[in-house]
Coordinates of C-alpha atoms in Angstrom, one line a residue:
M30 CA -54.1 -28.5 -95.1
Y31 CA -55.4 -31.2 -92.6
R32 CA -58.8 -28.5 -92.5
L33 CA -59.7 -30.4 -95.2
T34 CA -59.0 -33.2 -94.4
R35 CA -60.5 -33.4 -91.7
L36 CA -63.1 -31.9 -94.1
V37 CA -63.4 -35.0 -96.8
L38 CA -63.2 -37.0 -93.7
V39 CA -65.8 -36.1 -92.2
A40 CA -68.1 -36.2 -96.2
S41 CA -66.7 -40.0 -96.6
V42 CA -68.0 -40.2 -93.3
L43 CA -71.8 -39.5 -93.3
A44 CA -71.5 -40.9 -97.1
A45 CA -71.2 -44.5 -95.8
L46 CA -74.2 -43.5 -93.2
Y47 CA -76.3 -42.2 -95.3
G48 CA -75.5 -45.6 -97.6
L49 CA -76.2 -47.7 -94.2
M50 CA -79.5 -46.1 -93.9
V51 CA -80.7 -47.2 -97.3
L52 CA -79.6 -50.8 -97.0
A53 CA -81.2 -50.3 -93.5
A54 CA -84.8 -49.0 -95.5
L55 CA -84.6 -51.5 -97.9
T56 CA -84.2 -54.9 -95.7
A57 CA -86.2 -53.7 -93.3
P58 CA -87.8 -55.2 -91.0
W59 CA -85.0 -57.9 -90.6
S60 CA -82.7 -54.4 -90.4
V61 CA -84.6 -54.0 -87.3
V62 CA -84.4 -57.0 -85.9
L63 CA -80.6 -57.6 -86.4
L64 CA -80.1 -54.2 -84.7
V65 CA -82.4 -54.8 -81.7
V66 CA -80.2 -58.7 -81.3
L67 CA -77.0 -56.7 -81.5
A68 CA -78.3 -54.2 -78.8
G69 CA -79.2 -56.7 -76.3
A70 CA -76.2 -59.0 -76.4
R71 CA -74.2 -55.7 -75.9
L72 CA -76.8 -54.4 -73.1
A73 CA -76.3 -58.3 -71.7
R74 CA -72.3 -58.3 -72.1
N75 CA -72.6 -54.9 -70.6
A76 CA -75.6 -55.9 -67.6
R77 CA -72.9 -59.5 -67.1
R78 CA -69.5 -57.6 -66.4
P79 CA -70.2 -55.9 -62.6
H80 CA -71.7 -59.3 -61.4
L81 CA -68.7 -61.0 -62.3
T82 CA -65.8 -59.3 -59.2
A83 CA -66.4 -61.6 -56.6
H84 CA -62.3 -62.5 -56.5
G85 CA -61.0 -58.9 -58.6
T86 CA -61.3 -56.8 -61.0
A87 CA -57.0 -57.0 -62.8
R88 CA -57.2 -56.0 -66.6
T89 CA -55.0 -54.4 -68.7
A90 CA -55.3 -51.3 -70.3
D91 CA -56.7 -50.5 -73.3
L92 CA -56.2 -47.7 -75.9
D93 CA -58.7 -45.3 -73.7
D94 CA -57.0 -46.0 -70.5
V95 CA -53.0 -45.1 -72.3
R96 CA -55.1 -41.9 -74.4
N97 CA -56.6 -40.7 -70.9
A98 CA -53.3 -40.5 -69.7
G99 CA -52.1 -38.9 -72.0
L100 CA -49.2 -41.6 -72.5
L101 CA -50.1 -41.7 -76.8
D102 CA -47.6 -39.4 -79.0
A103 CA -46.7 -37.6 -76.3
K104 CA -43.3 -35.4 -76.2
G105 CA -41.1 -36.7 -74.6
G106 CA -40.5 -39.8 -71.5
L107 CA -39.1 -43.3 -72.0
I108 CA -40.3 -44.9 -74.1
L109 CA -42.3 -48.4 -74.1
G110 CA -43.1 -49.1 -77.6
R111 CA -46.9 -49.4 -79.3
L112 CA -49.2 -50.7 -77.8
A113 CA -49.9 -55.3 -78.7
T114 CA -52.8 -54.7 -79.2
T115 CA -53.6 -55.2 -82.9
V116 CA -57.3 -53.8 -82.6
R117 CA -57.9 -50.1 -82.9
P118 CA -61.7 -49.4 -82.4
L119 CA -63.0 -47.6 -85.1
G120 CA -65.1 -46.0 -82.3
P121 CA -62.2 -44.0 -80.8
A122 CA -61.5 -42.8 -84.1
L123 CA -65.2 -41.1 -85.2
R124 CA -65.3 -39.4 -82.0
A125 CA -61.8 -38.1 -82.1
L126 CA -62.9 -37.0 -85.2
F127 CA -65.9 -34.9 -84.8
D128 CA -64.2 -33.5 -81.2
R129 CA -64.1 -29.8 -81.8
R130 CA -61.6 -29.8 -79.0
L131 CA -59.3 -31.9 -81.1
A132 CA -56.6 -30.3 -83.6
A133 CA -57.3 -32.0 -87.0
R134 CA -54.4 -32.7 -87.3
P135 CA -53.9 -35.5 -84.5
A136 CA -58.1 -36.2 -85.2
C137 CA -56.7 -37.3 -88.7
E138 CA -54.1 -39.1 -88.6
Q139 CA -56.1 -41.2 -85.8
F140 CA -59.1 -42.6 -87.8
L141 CA -56.4 -42.7 -90.9
R142 CA -55.1 -45.6 -88.5
V143 CA -57.8 -47.7 -88.6
F144 CA -58.1 -48.5 -91.5
R145 CA -53.4 -49.0 -91.9
R146 CA -52.1 -52.7 -91.8
R147 CA -48.8 -52.1 -91.0
R148 CA -47.7 -52.8 -87.5
N149 CA -45.0 -50.3 -87.0
D150 CA -48.2 -47.4 -87.5
G151 CA -49.2 -47.4 -84.1
E152 CA -49.1 -44.5 -81.8
L153 CA -46.1 -44.3 -79.2
V154 CA -46.8 -44.9 -76.1
R155 CA -44.1 -42.5 -73.7
L156 CA -44.4 -42.2 -69.7
N157 CA -43.9 -38.5 -70.0
N158 CA -46.1 -38.0 -66.8
A159 CA -43.5 -40.3 -65.3
V160 CA -41.0 -38.5 -62.4
H161 CA -38.5 -41.1 -62.1
S162 CA -38.7 -44.9 -63.5
V163 CA -37.0 -48.1 -63.4
V164 CA -36.1 -50.4 -65.9
F165 CA -36.0 -54.3 -65.6
A166 CA -34.0 -55.7 -68.0
P167 CA -31.3 -59.3 -68.0
T168 CA -28.9 -59.0 -70.1
G169 CA -29.2 -58.4 -73.8
A170 CA -32.7 -57.9 -73.5
G171 CA -32.9 -55.2 -75.4
K172 CA -32.4 -51.8 -73.4
N173 CA -30.0 -50.1 -75.0
V174 CA -31.4 -50.3 -78.5
S175 CA -35.2 -50.0 -77.1
C176 CA -34.8 -48.0 -73.9
I177 CA -32.0 -45.8 -73.5
A178 CA -30.5 -44.9 -77.4
S179 CA -34.3 -44.0 -78.4
F180 CA -34.2 -42.0 -75.6
L181 CA -31.3 -40.2 -76.5
L182 CA -33.1 -39.8 -80.0
T183 CA -35.8 -38.4 -79.3
C184 CA -35.3 -36.6 -76.1
P185 CA -34.6 -33.1 -76.7
D186 CA -33.8 -32.0 -72.2
T187 CA -30.9 -32.0 -70.9
C188 CA -29.4 -35.9 -69.9
V189 CA -26.7 -37.1 -68.3
V190 CA -25.9 -40.9 -69.5
I191 CA -24.1 -43.2 -67.8
D192 CA -22.5 -45.3 -70.6
F193 CA -20.1 -48.0 -70.5
K194 CA -18.5 -48.5 -73.2
G195 CA -19.0 -45.6 -75.0
E196 CA -22.1 -46.8 -77.6
N197 CA -24.6 -44.6 -76.3
A198 CA -21.9 -41.3 -77.3
R199 CA -20.5 -42.8 -80.4
L200 CA -24.9 -43.2 -81.7
T201 CA -26.4 -39.8 -80.2
A202 CA -24.0 -37.3 -79.3
A203 CA -23.1 -36.2 -82.6
H204 CA -27.6 -36.8 -83.9
R205 CA -27.8 -34.7 -79.9
R206 CA -25.8 -31.4 -81.4
R207 CA -26.3 -31.5 -84.3
V208 CA -31.0 -32.0 -83.3
F209 CA -31.5 -30.9 -80.4
G210 CA -27.6 -28.2 -80.3
H211 CA -26.9 -29.5 -77.1
R212 CA -23.2 -28.8 -75.8
T213 CA -22.1 -32.6 -75.8
V214 CA -19.6 -33.6 -72.6
V215 CA -18.1 -37.3 -72.5
L216 CA -16.1 -38.2 -69.6
D217 CA -14.3 -40.4 -71.1
P218 CA -10.7 -40.8 -69.0
F219 CA -9.8 -44.4 -70.4
R220 CA -9.9 -42.6 -73.8
I221 CA -12.5 -45.0 -75.3
V222 CA -14.6 -42.5 -77.4
T223 CA -12.6 -39.6 -77.9
D224 CA -9.3 -38.9 -77.5
Q225 CA -9.9 -35.5 -76.0
P226 CA -12.2 -36.0 -73.3
D227 CA -13.4 -33.3 -70.6
A228 CA -12.7 -33.7 -67.2
L229 CA -13.9 -32.7 -64.0
N230 CA -13.0 -32.1 -60.4
P231 CA -15.5 -32.2 -57.5
L232 CA -13.6 -29.5 -55.2
D233 CA -13.9 -26.4 -58.2
A234 CA -17.9 -26.6 -57.1
I235 CA -16.8 -26.6 -52.7
A236 CA -16.5 -23.3 -51.8
K237 CA -13.1 -21.8 -50.1
Q238 CA -15.1 -20.8 -46.9
V239 CA -15.2 -24.1 -45.0
S240 CA -18.6 -23.0 -43.7
D241 CA -20.1 -22.5 -46.1
A242 CA -19.1 -25.9 -47.4
L243 CA -19.7 -28.4 -45.1
D244 CA -22.6 -30.4 -46.8
D245 CA -20.7 -30.4 -49.9
I246 CA -17.4 -31.9 -48.4
R247 CA -19.6 -34.7 -46.7
A248 CA -21.6 -35.2 -49.5
V249 CA -18.4 -36.0 -52.3
A250 CA -16.4 -38.4 -48.3
E251 CA -19.3 -40.3 -48.9
A252 CA -19.2 -41.2 -52.5
L253 CA -15.8 -41.5 -52.2
A254 CA -16.1 -44.3 -49.0
V255 CA -18.2 -46.8 -51.1
R256 CA -19.9 -49.5 -49.0
T257 CA -20.6 -53.0 -50.0
G258 CA -23.4 -53.5 -46.6
Q259 CA -22.1 -56.7 -45.9
E260 CA -19.6 -54.8 -43.4
K261 CA -19.4 -56.3 -40.3
E262 CA -18.2 -53.7 -38.2
P263 CA -19.0 -50.0 -40.0
H264 CA -16.9 -47.9 -37.6
W265 CA -13.3 -48.4 -40.5
A266 CA -15.9 -47.0 -43.3
D267 CA -17.4 -44.7 -41.1
S268 CA -13.4 -43.6 -40.0
A269 CA -11.7 -43.5 -43.5
E270 CA -15.2 -41.3 -44.6
T271 CA -13.4 -38.3 -41.2
W272 CA -10.2 -38.6 -43.0
I273 CA -11.2 -37.8 -46.9
A274 CA -13.0 -35.4 -45.4
A275 CA -10.6 -33.8 -43.8
Q276 CA -8.4 -33.8 -45.7
I277 CA -10.7 -32.2 -48.4
A278 CA -11.5 -30.1 -46.3
C279 CA -7.6 -29.1 -45.9
V280 CA -7.0 -29.1 -49.4
A281 CA -9.7 -26.4 -50.0
H282 CA -8.9 -24.3 -47.5
Y283 CA -5.0 -24.3 -47.8
A284 CA -3.8 -24.9 -51.3
P285 CA -3.7 -23.1 -54.1
P286 CA -6.3 -22.9 -56.8
D287 CA -3.7 -25.1 -58.9
D288 CA -3.2 -28.2 -56.0
R289 CA -7.1 -27.9 -55.1
S290 CA -8.4 -31.1 -56.2
L291 CA -8.4 -35.1 -55.1
Q292 CA -4.4 -36.5 -55.8
T293 CA -3.6 -33.6 -53.1
V294 CA -5.8 -35.5 -51.3
R295 CA -4.3 -38.3 -51.9
G296 CA -0.8 -37.0 -51.7
L297 CA -2.2 -36.1 -47.8
L298 CA -3.0 -39.1 -47.4
T299 CA -0.2 -41.2 -48.4
D300 CA 2.9 -39.0 -47.0
P301 CA 2.7 -39.4 -43.6
K302 CA 4.7 -36.3 -42.8
K303 CA 2.3 -34.2 -45.6
M304 CA -0.4 -35.8 -43.3
E305 CA 0.7 -34.6 -40.0
T306 CA 1.6 -31.0 -41.0
A307 CA -2.2 -31.2 -42.8
V308 CA -3.7 -32.3 -39.5
Q309 CA -2.1 -29.2 -37.5
L310 CA -3.2 -26.5 -39.7
L311 CA -6.9 -27.9 -39.2
C312 CA -6.3 -28.1 -35.6
A313 CA -4.4 -24.5 -35.4
S314 CA -6.9 -22.5 -37.7
N315 CA -9.4 -19.7 -36.9
D316 CA -12.0 -21.5 -38.4
E317 CA -14.5 -22.9 -35.9
Y318 CA -15.3 -26.3 -38.6
L319 CA -11.4 -27.4 -39.9
A320 CA -10.0 -26.6 -35.9
R321 CA -13.1 -29.9 -35.0
M322 CA -12.3 -31.4 -38.3
G323 CA -7.8 -31.8 -37.3
H324 CA -8.8 -32.4 -33.6
Q325 CA -11.0 -35.5 -34.5
L326 CA -8.1 -37.2 -36.3
T327 CA -5.7 -36.0 -33.7
Q328 CA -7.7 -38.8 -31.8
F329 CA -6.5 -42.0 -33.9
K330 CA -3.7 -43.6 -32.4
D331 CA -1.3 -46.5 -33.0
K332 CA -3.0 -49.7 -34.4
E333 CA -6.7 -48.2 -34.7
L334 CA -5.2 -45.1 -37.1
S335 CA -3.4 -47.5 -39.3
S336 CA -6.1 -49.9 -40.2
V337 CA -8.4 -46.5 -40.5
L338 CA -5.3 -45.3 -42.7
T339 CA -6.1 -48.5 -44.5
T340 CA -9.0 -48.5 -45.5
T341 CA -8.6 -44.9 -46.4
N342 CA -6.5 -45.0 -49.0
R343 CA -8.5 -48.7 -49.9
F344 CA -11.2 -46.2 -51.2
L345 CA -9.2 -43.7 -53.1
R346 CA -6.8 -46.0 -54.8
F347 CA -8.8 -45.9 -58.1
L348 CA -7.0 -41.9 -57.9
D349 CA -3.7 -43.9 -58.5
T350 CA -3.8 -43.8 -62.7
P351 CA -2.2 -41.5 -64.9
A352 CA -6.1 -41.3 -66.5
I353 CA -7.9 -41.0 -63.7
A354 CA -5.4 -37.6 -62.7
A355 CA -6.1 -36.1 -65.8
S356 CA -9.8 -36.7 -65.5
T357 CA -9.9 -35.5 -61.8
R358 CA -7.2 -32.6 -62.0
A359 CA -9.2 -29.8 -63.6
S360 CA -13.0 -28.8 -65.3
S361 CA -13.5 -28.3 -69.2
F362 CA -16.4 -27.0 -68.4
D363 CA -19.2 -26.2 -65.5
P364 CA -21.4 -28.8 -64.0
A365 CA -23.4 -25.8 -63.6
E366 CA -24.2 -25.4 -66.9
L367 CA -26.6 -28.5 -66.5
R368 CA -28.8 -26.0 -65.6
R369 CA -28.8 -23.5 -67.9
G370 CA -28.9 -24.3 -71.2
K371 CA -28.6 -27.5 -73.4
M372 CA -25.7 -29.9 -72.4
T373 CA -25.3 -34.1 -72.8
V374 CA -22.9 -35.2 -70.8
Y375 CA -21.7 -39.0 -71.2
L376 CA -19.7 -41.4 -68.1
V377 CA -17.8 -43.5 -70.1
L378 CA -15.7 -46.4 -68.2
P379 CA -14.8 -50.1 -69.7
P380 CA -16.5 -52.9 -68.2
E381 CA -13.1 -53.9 -67.0
H382 CA -12.5 -50.9 -65.0
M383 CA -16.3 -51.3 -63.5
R384 CA -15.5 -52.4 -60.6
A385 CA -12.3 -50.8 -58.9
C386 CA -13.7 -47.6 -60.4
M387 CA -17.2 -47.7 -58.8
G388 CA -16.1 -44.7 -56.5
L389 CA -15.5 -42.1 -59.5
L390 CA -18.5 -43.0 -60.7
R391 CA -20.4 -41.9 -58.1
L392 CA -18.5 -39.3 -57.9
W393 CA -19.9 -37.9 -61.1
I394 CA -23.0 -38.5 -60.3
G395 CA -23.0 -37.1 -57.0
T396 CA -21.3 -33.6 -58.2
L397 CA -23.6 -32.7 -61.1
M398 CA -27.0 -34.4 -59.1
R399 CA -25.2 -30.3 -56.6
A400 CA -25.0 -28.6 -59.2
V401 CA -28.5 -28.8 -61.1
V402 CA -30.1 -28.6 -56.7
H403 CA -27.1 -25.1 -55.5
G404 CA -29.3 -23.4 -58.7
G405 CA -32.7 -23.9 -56.6
L406 CA -36.5 -25.2 -57.6
Q407 CA -37.2 -24.7 -60.6
E408 CA -39.4 -27.5 -63.1
S409 CA -39.3 -25.9 -66.5
R410 CA -35.7 -27.3 -67.6
K411 CA -35.8 -31.3 -66.7
I412 CA -32.4 -33.3 -66.7
H413 CA -32.6 -36.7 -67.1
F414 CA -30.5 -39.0 -65.2
V415 CA -29.9 -42.6 -67.0
L416 CA -28.5 -45.2 -65.1
D417 CA -27.6 -47.6 -67.2
E418 CA -26.3 -50.7 -64.5
A419 CA -27.7 -48.7 -61.6
A420 CA -26.4 -51.2 -59.7
S421 CA -22.4 -50.8 -60.5
L422 CA -23.1 -47.0 -58.4
G423 CA -23.3 -49.8 -55.4
H424 CA -23.7 -49.9 -52.1
G425 CA -26.4 -46.4 -49.9
M426 CA -25.5 -43.7 -52.0
N427 CA -26.7 -40.7 -50.1
A428 CA -27.7 -38.6 -52.6
L429 CA -29.3 -41.5 -55.5
A430 CA -32.1 -42.1 -52.5
D431 CA -32.3 -38.2 -51.9
A432 CA -33.2 -37.7 -55.7
V433 CA -35.9 -40.0 -55.6
D434 CA -37.8 -38.7 -53.3
K435 CA -36.2 -35.0 -52.5
Y436 CA -35.3 -33.3 -56.1
R437 CA -38.6 -33.9 -58.7
G438 CA -39.1 -30.4 -57.6
Y439 CA -35.2 -29.3 -58.7
G440 CA -36.0 -30.5 -62.9
I441 CA -34.0 -33.8 -62.1
R442 CA -35.8 -37.3 -63.0
C443 CA -33.7 -40.9 -62.9
Q444 CA -33.7 -43.8 -64.6
F445 CA -33.1 -47.0 -63.1
Y446 CA -31.4 -49.8 -65.5
Y447 CA -31.5 -53.1 -63.0
Q448 CA -31.4 -56.8 -64.3
S449 CA -33.8 -57.8 -61.4
M450 CA -35.6 -57.8 -58.5
G451 CA -32.4 -59.1 -56.7
Q452 CA -30.0 -56.7 -58.0
L453 CA -32.6 -53.4 -56.9
K454 CA -32.2 -55.1 -53.2
N455 CA -28.5 -55.3 -52.6
C456 CA -28.5 -51.4 -53.7
W457 CA -31.3 -50.6 -51.4
P458 CA -30.3 -52.9 -48.2
E459 CA -32.5 -50.5 -45.2
D460 CA -36.3 -50.8 -47.2
Q461 CA -35.1 -53.8 -49.7
G462 CA -36.7 -51.1 -53.0
Q463 CA -39.8 -50.2 -51.5
T464 CA -38.4 -46.8 -51.3
L465 CA -37.3 -47.3 -54.7
L466 CA -40.5 -48.6 -55.8
S467 CA -43.3 -46.5 -54.5
N468 CA -41.9 -43.0 -56.6
T469 CA -41.2 -45.2 -60.0
A470 CA -43.1 -46.0 -63.2
Q471 CA -41.4 -49.9 -63.2
V472 CA -40.8 -51.7 -66.9
F473 CA -40.4 -54.6 -66.9
F474 CA -39.5 -56.9 -69.7
G475 CA -37.6 -60.0 -70.6
V476 CA -38.4 -62.0 -67.7
N477 CA -35.5 -64.4 -66.9
D478 CA -35.5 -65.3 -61.9
L479 CA -38.4 -66.5 -61.2
P480 CA -38.4 -63.7 -57.5
T481 CA -38.7 -61.6 -60.4
A482 CA -41.7 -63.4 -62.4
E483 CA -43.8 -63.7 -59.0
Y484 CA -43.4 -59.5 -58.6
V485 CA -45.2 -59.1 -61.7
S486 CA -48.2 -61.5 -61.4
N487 CA -48.3 -60.7 -57.7
R488 CA -48.7 -57.0 -59.0
L489 CA -51.3 -57.9 -61.9
G490 CA -53.6 -59.0 -59.8
E491 CA -56.3 -60.8 -60.3
A492 CA -59.4 -61.1 -62.5
T493 CA -62.8 -63.2 -62.1
V494 CA -63.6 -65.3 -64.4
V495 CA -65.8 -67.9 -65.2
V496 CA -65.6 -71.8 -64.7
T497 CA -68.1 -74.4 -65.7
S498 CA -68.5 -77.4 -64.9
G499 CA -70.7 -80.4 -65.8
G500 CA -71.2 -84.8 -66.5
S501 CA -73.4 -87.4 -67.6
S502 CA -74.2 -90.2 -66.5
T503 CA -76.0 -94.1 -67.9
G504 CA -77.3 -96.4 -66.5
R505 CA -79.1 -99.7 -68.1
S506 CA -80.8 -102.5 -65.9
Y507 CA -81.7 -105.8 -67.6
S508 CA -84.3 -108.6 -65.3
S509 CA -86.2 -111.8 -66.0
S510 CA -88.2 -113.7 -64.2
S511 CA -90.5 -117.7 -65.0
G512 CA -94.1 -116.1 -63.1
G513 CA -96.2 -113.9 -65.2
S514 CA -98.6 -114.3 -68.7
G515 CA -95.6 -116.7 -69.8
P516 CA -92.7 -118.1 -69.0
G517 CA -89.1 -117.1 -68.7
Q518 CA -90.2 -113.8 -69.6
Q519 CA -88.2 -110.9 -69.5
T520 CA -87.3 -106.6 -68.5
S521 CA -85.1 -104.8 -69.3
G522 CA -85.2 -100.1 -68.6
S523 CA -82.7 -97.0 -69.1
S524 CA -81.8 -94.5 -67.3
S525 CA -79.5 -91.0 -68.3
G526 CA -78.8 -87.7 -66.9
H527 CA -76.4 -84.5 -67.1
N528 CA -75.4 -82.1 -65.0
D529 CA -74.3 -78.1 -65.7
N530 CA -73.1 -75.3 -64.0
W531 CA -70.8 -72.5 -63.3
S532 CA -68.6 -70.2 -60.4
Q533 CA -66.8 -67.4 -60.1
V534 CA -63.2 -68.3 -59.1
G535 CA -60.5 -66.0 -59.3
R536 CA -57.0 -66.3 -61.3
R537 CA -54.1 -63.5 -62.2
L538 CA -53.6 -62.4 -65.0
L539 CA -50.2 -63.6 -65.5
K540 CA -49.1 -66.6 -63.2
P541 CA -45.8 -66.9 -63.0
D542 CA -44.4 -69.2 -65.6
E543 CA -46.7 -67.2 -68.0
V544 CA -44.3 -64.3 -67.1
L545 CA -40.9 -66.2 -67.7
N546 CA -42.8 -67.6 -70.9
L547 CA -43.7 -63.6 -73.0
D548 CA -42.4 -62.3 -75.5
P549 CA -38.6 -60.9 -74.4
R550 CA -40.3 -57.5 -76.7
T551 CA -43.4 -57.8 -74.5
A552 CA -43.2 -55.0 -72.7
I553 CA -45.1 -55.0 -68.7
T554 CA -46.0 -51.3 -67.8
F555 CA -47.5 -49.9 -64.2
A556 CA -48.0 -46.5 -63.7
P557 CA -50.1 -44.4 -61.3
G558 CA -53.0 -44.4 -62.4
V559 CA -53.4 -46.0 -65.2
P560 CA -53.9 -50.7 -64.9
P561 CA -50.7 -52.9 -67.1
I562 CA -49.7 -51.7 -69.9
L563 CA -48.7 -54.8 -73.0
T564 CA -46.8 -52.9 -75.3
R565 CA -44.3 -54.4 -77.4
L566 CA -41.0 -52.7 -77.1
L567 CA -39.6 -50.6 -80.9
R568 CA -36.1 -51.2 -82.0
Y569 CA -34.6 -47.2 -82.8
Y570 CA -32.9 -48.9 -85.9
E571 CA -36.4 -50.5 -87.7
E572 CA -38.1 -47.6 -87.6
R573 CA -37.0 -45.7 -90.7
G574 CA -36.2 -42.0 -90.2
F575 CA -36.1 -42.3 -85.4
G576 CA -34.8 -39.8 -83.8
R577 CA -35.4 -36.7 -87.0
P578 CA -37.2 -34.2 -86.8
P579 CA -39.0 -34.2 -90.6
G580 CA -38.6 -31.3 -92.3
P581 CA -41.1 -28.8 -94.2
V582 CA -40.9 -31.3 -97.3
R583 CA -42.0 -35.0 -95.3
Q584 CA -44.4 -33.0 -93.2
L585 CA -45.8 -31.3 -96.6
L586 CA -45.5 -35.2 -98.7
K587 CA -46.8 -36.6 -95.1
A588 CA -50.0 -34.1 -95.8
L589 CA -50.7 -35.3 -98.9
N590 CA -50.2 -38.3 -98.3
D591 CA -53.0 -38.7 -95.7
L592 CA -55.5 -36.1 -97.6
C593 CA -55.6 -38.6 -101.0
Q594 CA -55.5 -41.5 -98.3
A595 CA -58.6 -38.9 -97.3
L596 CA -59.8 -39.0 -100.6
L597 CA -60.3 -42.7 -101.4
L598 CA -62.1 -42.9 -98.4
L599 CA -64.9 -40.6 -100.1
L600 CA -64.8 -42.1 -103.6
I601 CA -65.1 -45.9 -101.6
A602 CA -68.0 -44.0 -99.5
A603 CA -69.8 -42.4 -102.2
A604 CA -70.1 -45.4 -104.2
F605 CA -71.5 -47.1 -101.9
A606 CA -74.2 -45.1 -100.8
L607 CA -74.7 -44.3 -104.3
A608 CA -74.6 -48.7 -105.2
A609 CA -77.9 -48.0 -102.2
L610 CA -79.6 -45.5 -104.0
D611 CA -79.4 -47.0 -107.2
T612 CA -80.5 -50.5 -104.8
A613 CA -83.5 -48.2 -103.6
S614 CA -84.4 -46.9 -107.0
G615 CA -84.2 -50.1 -109.4
P616 CA -87.4 -51.2 -109.7
A617 CA -89.4 -47.7 -110.3
R618 CA -87.2 -46.8 -113.1
S619 CA -87.4 -49.8 -115.3
D620 CA -91.5 -49.1 -115.2
I621 CA -91.7 -46.1 -116.0
G622 CA -93.1 -45.5 -119.9
A623 CA -94.3 -48.9 -119.5
P624 CA -98.1 -49.4 -119.7
A625 CA -99.9 -50.7 -116.0
P626 CA -100.9 -54.5 -115.7
G627 CA -104.3 -54.6 -115.7
P628 CA -107.0 -57.7 -116.8
S629 CA -107.0 -58.2 -120.9
P630 CA -110.3 -57.3 -123.4
T631 CA -111.1 -60.9 -123.1
G632 CA -110.8 -61.7 -118.9
T633 CA -108.7 -64.3 -119.7
G634 CA -105.3 -62.8 -119.1
F635 CA -103.8 -63.1 -122.6
P636 CA -103.5 -60.5 -125.1
A637 CA -106.9 -60.7 -126.8
G638 CA -107.3 -62.3 -130.6
R639 CA -105.5 -64.8 -129.8
D640 CA -106.4 -68.5 -128.5
F641 CA -105.0 -70.4 -125.2
H642 CA -104.9 -73.3 -127.7
T643 CA -103.8 -72.7 -131.2
P644 CA -100.5 -71.7 -132.1
P645 CA -100.1 -68.0 -133.5
S646 CA -99.4 -69.1 -137.6
A647 CA -96.2 -68.8 -139.3
P648 CA -96.2 -65.3 -141.0
K649 CA -96.5 -65.6 -145.3
G650 CA -93.2 -66.1 -147.6
R651 CA -93.1 -62.7 -150.2

């Protein structure tokens, strides 16, 4: 049907062009003069632009920039809303309509959008080409309703979502099961969303042969040893990590299958007798690597041992609740399914337990990422890690650092959400977050702190603008003298002047104070290879049928609606063309059958037999 719609639109364009050509012929030569003036003004403006580059060429992206980058109406990626500008130029729509390489449906939809006034009828801008992205917005700015929920309602890929309060699980879990066919996993130890939550035992993914799983063991220990970045003596945290890794190795190798969990590890580290037995087992092991771990533990003595064990127990104390014990004792799903099939995992923790359970959250993220990486290189299936309130993962998590610069080839895509640049620097202290920024597309909206506003202003860059200056001056002089031709002769004079000049100066596209005063629903996005993109964020609940793929009936109705609009445009264009043609041929048609004008027989220009000075006689009566 869209092929027919395209033919109708092409016919309407040709009819409108025909009418314009007729009107131009009727108004010649003034129409030619007008066209020459408009073309000269356009050429002069284009010729003047290249010279205004002395201080910078910064600008925001227009419709062509975003379309050429493949960000319009894409099938996946973070939704940025719609372009902030409401201007929809006719030129690109005409080119799309006559472009044979473009399918009929997108060509027709792009052309018809030019004639629609609804604000929410524009094309969605999506970061489908971005590997990773980071969003900066303060609390209450709408990160969830504009970014996270919108993404989960429209993205069919596998996702892992940090979901404090469980609102995304309530909103999108059923939708993703019904529309995308996903298996939804809800890790909810405190039963906020469901009374039957799933569980994950990180030790299930560790091989029994410790020599094959040392890196995984160390990664689990690193996730559990939560550092703040403010430690004056890193020795205690490092030593605690060593103890945790050794006890995990002992449990993985010697414990029966039902006891291979972090609860057993916690029991060893809190019971001196069990801990001593575990150290002896490690030292006596035939496995070289287990023996090394055991002998390393024997080097801790007296006060140092007490301090290290105190730090270790501080890292693992979140395990001492029935809710966490039930959530970590066994696994209700296989994390490897993340890359094999369609799955969405929600990591639900109440905000009041966020700090106390930071180690558990880090453990979940690290375990799921390792399960994806163990499957090998592939990019056919994307696994999105939506890390809301990413600052809650704490300082220096190695799994996140590796995901940013190494895990792209495994299909991992990360979305980081921070409230400000200050949080970013606290979580990435080694390089102040530069590694993250250099490997991500960045989105800012609702900026409310000066350091973030200054970063955005500097990143936008400077443009060259023309500044005019001038002034005027007037003067008056008066003098009198007693000499000359008569006594008391007076003389007077006046003068005036005006000057006008202009110069090129540099100006930031937006100053920090202007960034702070932007509409909270205006987002500024920095994506590689594209000028800064200004978009207006959408709210998923403001869009009718958002996230629901149109069924065959809706698609048919939309196609019929577009066809009707195309027919209406054709009628308008045809009426315009006929009116122009009628105007051109009207005088010639009125003279058909009338006698040709010529001189009268009397030579006076008046009908013969009539005297100009004598009025015609009245008709005779009966």
